[in-house]
Amino acid sequence: MAHRKQPPSFCYSRTDPSPRFDSLDIACNKKLCGVILLLLGVSNLQQIEPRKPKVPCYFIFGDSLVDPGNNNELSTSAKSNYPPYGIDFPHGSTGRFSNGRTAPDFFAQYLGFENIIPPFTTAKGEEILQGVNYASGSAGIRDETGTKLGINIGLNKQLENYNITISFIVSILKAKDSATKYLNQYLYSVGMGSNDYINNYFKPGYSTSTKFIPEQYATILIEQYSQQLTTLYSSGARKVALGGLGPMGCTPDAVASHETYGKLCVEEMNNAVRIFNDKLKQLVDELHEKFKDAKFIFLDNFGGLIKHISILGTNYKITGCCEVVKETGQCVPNTAPCRNSNLFIFFDSFHPSEAANPVTATSQITSLHCLFDTNGFGYS
């Protein structure tokens, strides 16, 4: 029996930041070093100007880390379509939970798309052939996750919305076979699970933390996630990048509301993240083996940021750039943020600033090549 050729080891690497970061003299002032690392990530991606898209289409599933405005018209406190959000974004306060661009915006720029990937709620006509973003603030793998904040679009519903998009693509291309061919070449980015901890497991009012220890809870999440990703595969996805969870124990909200015991971050929360990420890496291997005609990769959202945060040292105070509403950790509407947002890792109590997002993005680009042919990106 022929064995399936395995992709290069870096496709499954537990990604560290790009080597150019490691070459810096860490003996310099720690806070300054951290800032330099963030700005290097921004400038590196801003210099990339490919002439044509490296992939035909880019679909995005996720939560507030990548939500471009799908929550704007929902009855929920998890929305950010007001200043100071978007203060550094060309289109203003679109509903992104940041002062500027999010990781998908940087990815889209790298991939060569002239326009940002539109949210599902406003995507129309032939623009959907270049991609759609289905992400929703406070959403999770579990349907009840984040619902104490109001209505959101959980992953199950995002998958339903994706199927609506498929029907439009079939209509535009005039043939289901043509649509299937295109879907097989598209890039799918899925990043879920953060809210299943922040707005579920570690949130008062939810019973999951009293029913399950972290190991059990992660297993339950991964089992449901596996079913959802199988549904995505059945709907045409063949090149899927799965984002691991970031260091949620290092957010301003976490360090302000939990005991850190002399450490920079809340280790209880980060340990739960590590358990989930380890199981997600195992799931990637299982999906890769189960679906021979598809490629799944794990993208590390933990290692890069945790390393940069650690460089800042224990004397560094993790805070956001804007004044926040205590109950939600989001920016107080229409208030002035800090003057130097590019020096902050976080914009509010949960979400990265525009300066921090490229740190994650640059460390993942190499892995994205593994989803396509051996020469990198390409499509017919």
Coordinates of C-alpha atoms in Angstrom, one line a residue:
M1 CA 0.0 0.0 0.0
A2 CA 1.4 3.4 -1.0
H3 CA 2.0 5.7 1.9
R4 CA 0.9 9.3 1.7
K5 CA 3.8 11.7 1.3
Q6 CA 4.0 13.9 4.4
P7 CA 4.4 17.6 4.0
P8 CA 7.6 19.3 5.3
S9 CA 8.0 19.4 9.0
F10 CA 7.5 23.1 9.2
C11 CA 3.9 22.6 8.1
Y12 CA 3.2 21.3 11.5
S13 CA 5.8 23.4 13.3
R14 CA 4.8 24.9 16.7
T15 CA 5.8 28.1 15.1
D16 CA 8.2 30.6 16.7
P17 CA 8.6 34.1 15.4
S18 CA 10.6 34.6 12.2
P19 CA 14.3 34.2 12.6
R20 CA 15.0 37.8 12.0
F21 CA 13.4 38.6 15.4
D22 CA 15.8 36.2 17.1
S23 CA 18.8 38.0 15.7
L24 CA 18.0 41.2 17.7
D25 CA 20.2 42.0 20.6
I26 CA 17.9 41.1 23.5
A27 CA 20.3 42.9 25.9
C28 CA 18.7 46.1 24.8
N29 CA 16.0 47.8 26.9
K30 CA 13.3 45.1 27.2
K31 CA 10.3 47.4 26.6
L32 CA 12.0 49.0 23.6
C33 CA 12.9 45.6 22.2
G34 CA 9.3 44.5 22.5
V35 CA 8.2 47.5 20.6
I36 CA 10.8 47.0 17.9
L37 CA 9.6 43.5 17.4
L38 CA 6.0 44.6 16.9
L39 CA 7.0 47.4 14.5
L40 CA 9.2 45.0 12.4
G41 CA 6.1 42.8 11.9
V42 CA 4.1 45.8 10.7
S43 CA 6.8 47.1 8.3
N44 CA 7.5 43.6 6.9
L45 CA 3.9 43.1 5.8
Q46 CA 3.4 46.6 4.6
Q47 CA 6.2 46.1 2.1
I48 CA 4.6 43.1 0.5
E49 CA 2.8 44.2 -2.8
P50 CA 2.2 41.1 -4.9
R51 CA 0.8 41.8 -8.4
K52 CA -2.0 39.2 -8.3
P53 CA -3.7 37.1 -5.6
K54 CA -1.8 34.0 -4.6
V55 CA -5.1 32.2 -4.1
P56 CA -8.5 32.8 -5.8
C57 CA -10.5 33.2 -2.7
Y58 CA -10.1 33.5 1.1
F59 CA -12.8 32.4 3.5
I60 CA -12.6 33.3 7.2
F61 CA -14.4 31.8 10.2
G62 CA -13.8 33.0 13.8
D63 CA -14.6 35.3 16.6
S64 CA -13.9 38.9 17.6
L65 CA -10.2 38.6 16.8
V66 CA -11.1 38.5 13.1
D67 CA -14.7 39.9 13.1
P68 CA -14.9 42.6 10.4
G69 CA -18.4 43.8 11.4
N70 CA -20.8 40.9 11.3
N71 CA -22.1 41.8 14.8
N72 CA -22.9 45.5 13.9
E73 CA -26.6 44.9 13.6
L74 CA -27.0 42.2 16.2
S75 CA -28.5 42.8 19.7
T76 CA -25.3 42.3 21.6
S77 CA -22.7 44.2 23.6
A78 CA -20.0 42.4 21.7
K79 CA -19.7 45.0 18.9
S80 CA -17.1 47.6 18.0
N81 CA -18.6 49.8 15.3
Y82 CA -17.8 53.0 17.1
P83 CA -14.7 55.1 17.9
P84 CA -12.0 54.7 19.1
Y85 CA -12.1 51.3 17.3
G86 CA -10.9 51.8 13.8
I87 CA -9.1 55.0 14.6
D88 CA -6.1 53.9 12.5
F89 CA -8.2 51.9 9.9
P90 CA -8.7 53.6 6.5
H91 CA -12.5 52.8 6.6
G92 CA -12.9 53.9 10.2
S93 CA -15.0 52.0 12.8
T94 CA -16.2 49.1 10.7
G95 CA -16.7 46.6 13.6
R96 CA -13.2 45.4 13.9
F97 CA -12.1 44.9 17.5
S98 CA -8.9 46.9 17.0
N99 CA -7.6 50.3 16.3
G100 CA -6.6 49.2 12.8
R101 CA -6.1 46.0 10.7
T102 CA -6.6 42.5 12.1
A103 CA -4.6 39.4 11.2
P104 CA -6.9 38.5 8.2
D105 CA -6.4 42.0 6.8
F106 CA -2.7 41.5 6.8
F107 CA -3.1 38.0 5.3
A108 CA -5.3 39.3 2.5
Q109 CA -2.7 42.0 1.8
Y110 CA 0.0 39.3 1.7
L111 CA -2.1 37.1 -0.5
G112 CA -2.4 39.9 -3.0
F113 CA -6.1 40.9 -2.7
E114 CA -6.7 44.6 -3.6
N115 CA -9.7 44.9 -1.3
I116 CA -10.3 43.7 2.2
I117 CA -12.3 40.5 2.6
P118 CA -16.0 41.7 3.2
P119 CA -18.1 40.5 6.1
F120 CA -20.9 38.0 5.3
T121 CA -23.5 40.5 6.3
T122 CA -22.6 43.0 3.5
A123 CA -20.9 40.8 0.9
K124 CA -22.7 40.8 -2.4
G125 CA -22.4 40.0 -6.1
E126 CA -19.1 38.8 -7.6
E127 CA -17.1 40.2 -4.7
I128 CA -17.8 36.9 -2.9
L129 CA -15.6 35.1 -5.4
Q130 CA -12.6 36.7 -3.7
G131 CA -13.7 35.7 -0.2
V132 CA -16.1 36.2 2.7
N133 CA -15.5 36.7 6.4
Y134 CA -18.1 35.0 8.6
A135 CA -16.5 35.7 12.0
S136 CA -18.6 37.0 14.9
G137 CA -17.5 38.6 18.2
S138 CA -18.2 36.4 21.3
A139 CA -18.8 33.4 19.1
G140 CA -17.5 29.9 19.9
I141 CA -17.5 26.3 19.1
R142 CA -20.3 25.7 21.5
D143 CA -23.7 27.4 20.7
E144 CA -24.2 28.8 24.2
T145 CA -20.7 30.4 24.3
G146 CA -20.8 34.2 24.6
T147 CA -24.6 34.4 24.5
K148 CA -24.8 36.2 27.9
L149 CA -23.4 39.2 26.0
G150 CA -26.3 38.9 23.5
I151 CA -26.7 37.3 20.1
N152 CA -23.7 36.1 18.1
I153 CA -23.0 33.9 15.1
G154 CA -21.5 30.7 16.4
L155 CA -19.5 28.3 14.3
N156 CA -22.5 26.2 13.5
K157 CA -24.3 29.2 12.1
Q158 CA -21.2 30.4 10.3
L159 CA -21.1 27.1 8.5
E160 CA -24.8 27.6 7.5
N161 CA -23.9 31.1 6.2
Y162 CA -21.0 29.6 4.2
N163 CA -23.5 27.2 2.5
I164 CA -25.6 30.2 1.5
T165 CA -22.4 31.7 -0.1
I166 CA -21.8 28.5 -2.0
S167 CA -25.3 28.7 -3.5
F168 CA -24.5 32.2 -4.8
I169 CA -21.1 31.0 -6.2
V170 CA -22.8 28.2 -8.1
S171 CA -25.3 30.7 -9.5
I172 CA -22.5 33.1 -10.5
L173 CA -20.4 30.4 -12.1
K174 CA -23.4 28.8 -13.8
A175 CA -22.3 25.3 -12.9
K176 CA -21.9 23.3 -9.7
D177 CA -18.8 21.5 -11.1
S178 CA -17.0 24.8 -11.7
A179 CA -17.9 25.9 -8.2
T180 CA -16.6 22.7 -6.7
K181 CA -13.3 23.1 -8.5
Y182 CA -13.0 26.7 -7.2
L183 CA -13.9 25.7 -3.7
N184 CA -11.2 23.1 -3.7
Q185 CA -8.6 25.8 -4.4
Y186 CA -9.8 28.3 -1.9
L187 CA -8.0 29.1 1.4
Y188 CA -10.1 28.5 4.5
S189 CA -9.0 30.0 7.8
V190 CA -10.7 28.9 11.0
G191 CA -9.9 30.2 14.4
M192 CA -12.4 29.3 17.2
G193 CA -12.2 28.4 20.8
S194 CA -11.1 31.5 22.6
N195 CA -14.6 32.5 23.7
D196 CA -15.3 28.9 24.8
Y197 CA -12.9 29.8 27.6
I198 CA -13.2 33.5 28.1
N199 CA -17.0 33.7 27.6
N200 CA -17.8 30.3 28.9
Y201 CA -15.4 28.1 30.9
F202 CA -13.8 31.0 32.9
K203 CA -16.9 33.2 32.9
P204 CA -19.2 33.3 36.0
G205 CA -22.7 32.2 35.2
Y206 CA -21.6 29.2 33.0
S207 CA -21.6 25.7 34.5
T208 CA -18.8 24.2 32.3
S209 CA -16.0 24.8 34.8
T210 CA -17.9 23.1 37.6
K211 CA -18.7 20.1 35.4
F212 CA -15.3 19.5 33.7
I213 CA -11.6 19.8 34.5
P214 CA -9.6 21.5 31.7
E215 CA -8.6 18.2 30.1
Q216 CA -12.2 17.0 29.9
Y217 CA -13.4 20.4 28.6
A218 CA -10.8 20.5 25.9
T219 CA -11.7 17.0 24.8
I220 CA -15.4 18.0 24.5
L221 CA -14.5 21.1 22.5
I222 CA -12.2 19.2 20.1
E223 CA -14.8 16.5 19.5
Q224 CA -17.4 19.1 18.5
Y225 CA -14.8 21.0 16.5
S226 CA -13.9 17.9 14.6
Q227 CA -17.6 17.4 13.6
Q228 CA -17.8 21.0 12.4
L229 CA -14.6 20.8 10.4
T230 CA -15.9 17.6 8.8
T231 CA -19.0 19.5 7.7
L232 CA -16.7 22.2 6.2
Y233 CA -14.8 19.5 4.3
S234 CA -18.1 18.1 3.1
S235 CA -18.9 21.5 1.7
G236 CA -15.8 21.8 -0.4
A237 CA -13.0 22.9 1.8
R238 CA -9.7 21.3 0.9
K239 CA -7.1 23.8 2.2
V240 CA -7.8 24.6 5.8
A241 CA -5.6 26.6 8.2
L242 CA -6.7 26.1 11.9
G243 CA -5.6 28.8 14.3
G244 CA -4.6 27.7 17.7
L245 CA -5.6 29.8 20.8
G246 CA -3.5 32.7 21.9
P247 CA -2.2 33.4 25.4
M248 CA -5.6 34.5 26.9
G249 CA -4.0 34.5 30.4
C250 CA -1.9 37.4 29.2
T251 CA -4.8 39.7 28.3
P252 CA -5.3 42.9 30.3
D253 CA -8.7 41.5 31.5
A254 CA -7.1 38.3 32.7
V255 CA -4.3 39.9 34.7
A256 CA -6.7 42.5 36.2
S257 CA -9.3 40.0 37.3
H258 CA -7.2 36.9 38.3
E259 CA -4.2 36.4 40.6
T260 CA -0.9 36.1 38.7
Y261 CA 1.2 34.9 41.7
G262 CA 4.1 37.1 40.8
K263 CA 4.1 36.1 37.1
L264 CA 3.3 38.3 34.1
C265 CA 0.3 36.2 33.1
V266 CA -2.4 34.0 34.6
E267 CA -0.9 30.5 34.2
E268 CA -4.2 28.7 35.0
M269 CA -5.7 30.1 31.8
N270 CA -2.6 29.7 29.7
N271 CA -2.3 26.0 30.8
A272 CA -5.9 25.4 29.7
V273 CA -5.0 27.0 26.3
R274 CA -2.0 24.7 26.0
I275 CA -4.2 21.6 26.6
F276 CA -6.6 22.7 23.9
N277 CA -3.8 23.6 21.4
D278 CA -2.1 20.2 21.9
K279 CA -5.4 18.4 21.2
L280 CA -6.0 20.7 18.2
K281 CA -2.6 19.7 16.8
Q282 CA -3.6 16.0 17.2
L283 CA -6.9 16.8 15.4
V284 CA -5.0 18.3 12.5
D285 CA -3.0 15.1 12.1
E286 CA -6.2 13.0 12.3
L287 CA -8.0 15.2 9.7
H288 CA -4.9 15.1 7.4
E289 CA -4.9 11.4 7.6
K290 CA -8.6 10.9 7.2
F291 CA -9.2 13.2 4.3
K292 CA -6.5 12.3 1.8
D293 CA -7.4 14.9 -0.8
A294 CA -7.3 17.8 1.7
K295 CA -4.6 19.6 3.7
F296 CA -5.1 20.9 7.2
I297 CA -2.4 22.9 9.1
F298 CA -2.1 24.2 12.6
L299 CA -1.2 27.9 13.0
D300 CA 0.4 28.9 16.2
N301 CA -1.1 32.0 17.9
F302 CA 0.5 31.3 21.2
G303 CA 4.2 31.0 20.9
G304 CA 5.0 34.2 19.1
L305 CA 2.9 36.5 21.3
I306 CA 3.9 34.8 24.5
K307 CA 7.6 35.2 23.6
H308 CA 7.2 38.9 22.9
I309 CA 5.3 39.5 26.1
S310 CA 7.9 37.6 28.0
I311 CA 10.7 39.8 26.6
L312 CA 9.0 42.8 28.2
G313 CA 9.6 41.3 31.6
T314 CA 7.7 41.0 34.8
N315 CA 7.9 44.8 35.5
Y316 CA 5.9 45.5 32.3
K317 CA 2.2 46.2 33.1
I318 CA -0.1 44.6 30.6
T319 CA -2.8 47.2 29.8
G320 CA -4.9 48.2 26.8
C321 CA -4.6 51.4 24.8
C322 CA -8.2 52.6 25.4
E323 CA -10.3 53.2 28.5
V324 CA -12.6 50.2 28.8
V325 CA -16.1 49.4 30.1
K326 CA -15.5 47.2 33.1
E327 CA -18.3 44.7 32.3
T328 CA -17.2 44.0 28.8
G329 CA -13.5 45.0 28.6
Q330 CA -14.3 46.9 25.4
C331 CA -13.4 50.5 24.7
V332 CA -15.7 53.2 26.2
P333 CA -17.5 54.7 23.1
N334 CA -16.2 57.9 21.7
T335 CA -13.2 58.3 24.1
A336 CA -9.7 59.2 23.1
P337 CA -7.3 56.2 23.1
C338 CA -3.6 56.4 24.0
R339 CA -1.5 58.5 21.8
N340 CA 1.0 55.8 20.9
S341 CA -1.1 52.8 20.1
N342 CA 1.8 51.2 18.2
L343 CA 3.6 50.7 21.5
F344 CA 0.7 48.6 22.9
I345 CA 0.2 44.9 22.4
F346 CA -3.5 45.3 23.3
F347 CA -6.0 47.9 22.2
D348 CA -8.7 47.1 24.7
S349 CA -8.8 44.4 27.5
F350 CA -8.9 41.4 25.1
H351 CA -7.9 42.4 21.5
P352 CA -4.5 43.0 20.0
S353 CA -3.6 46.4 18.6
E354 CA -2.8 46.7 14.9
A355 CA 0.9 46.7 15.9
A356 CA 0.6 43.3 17.4
N357 CA -1.4 41.5 14.7
P358 CA 1.5 41.2 12.2
V359 CA 3.6 39.5 14.8
T360 CA 1.3 36.5 14.6
A361 CA 0.7 36.9 10.8
T362 CA 4.4 36.9 9.8
S363 CA 5.1 33.8 11.8
Q364 CA 2.3 31.9 10.0
I365 CA 3.0 32.8 6.4
T366 CA 5.5 29.9 5.9
S367 CA 3.0 27.4 7.2
L368 CA 0.3 28.7 4.8
H369 CA 2.5 27.6 1.9
C370 CA 2.0 24.0 3.0
L371 CA -1.6 24.1 1.9
F372 CA -0.7 24.5 -1.7
D373 CA 1.8 22.9 -4.1
T374 CA 5.4 22.4 -3.3
N375 CA 6.4 25.6 -5.0
G376 CA 4.2 27.6 -2.7
F377 CA 0.9 29.3 -3.6
G378 CA -0.7 28.7 -6.9
Y379 CA -3.9 27.8 -8.6
S380 CA -5.2 27.0 -12.1

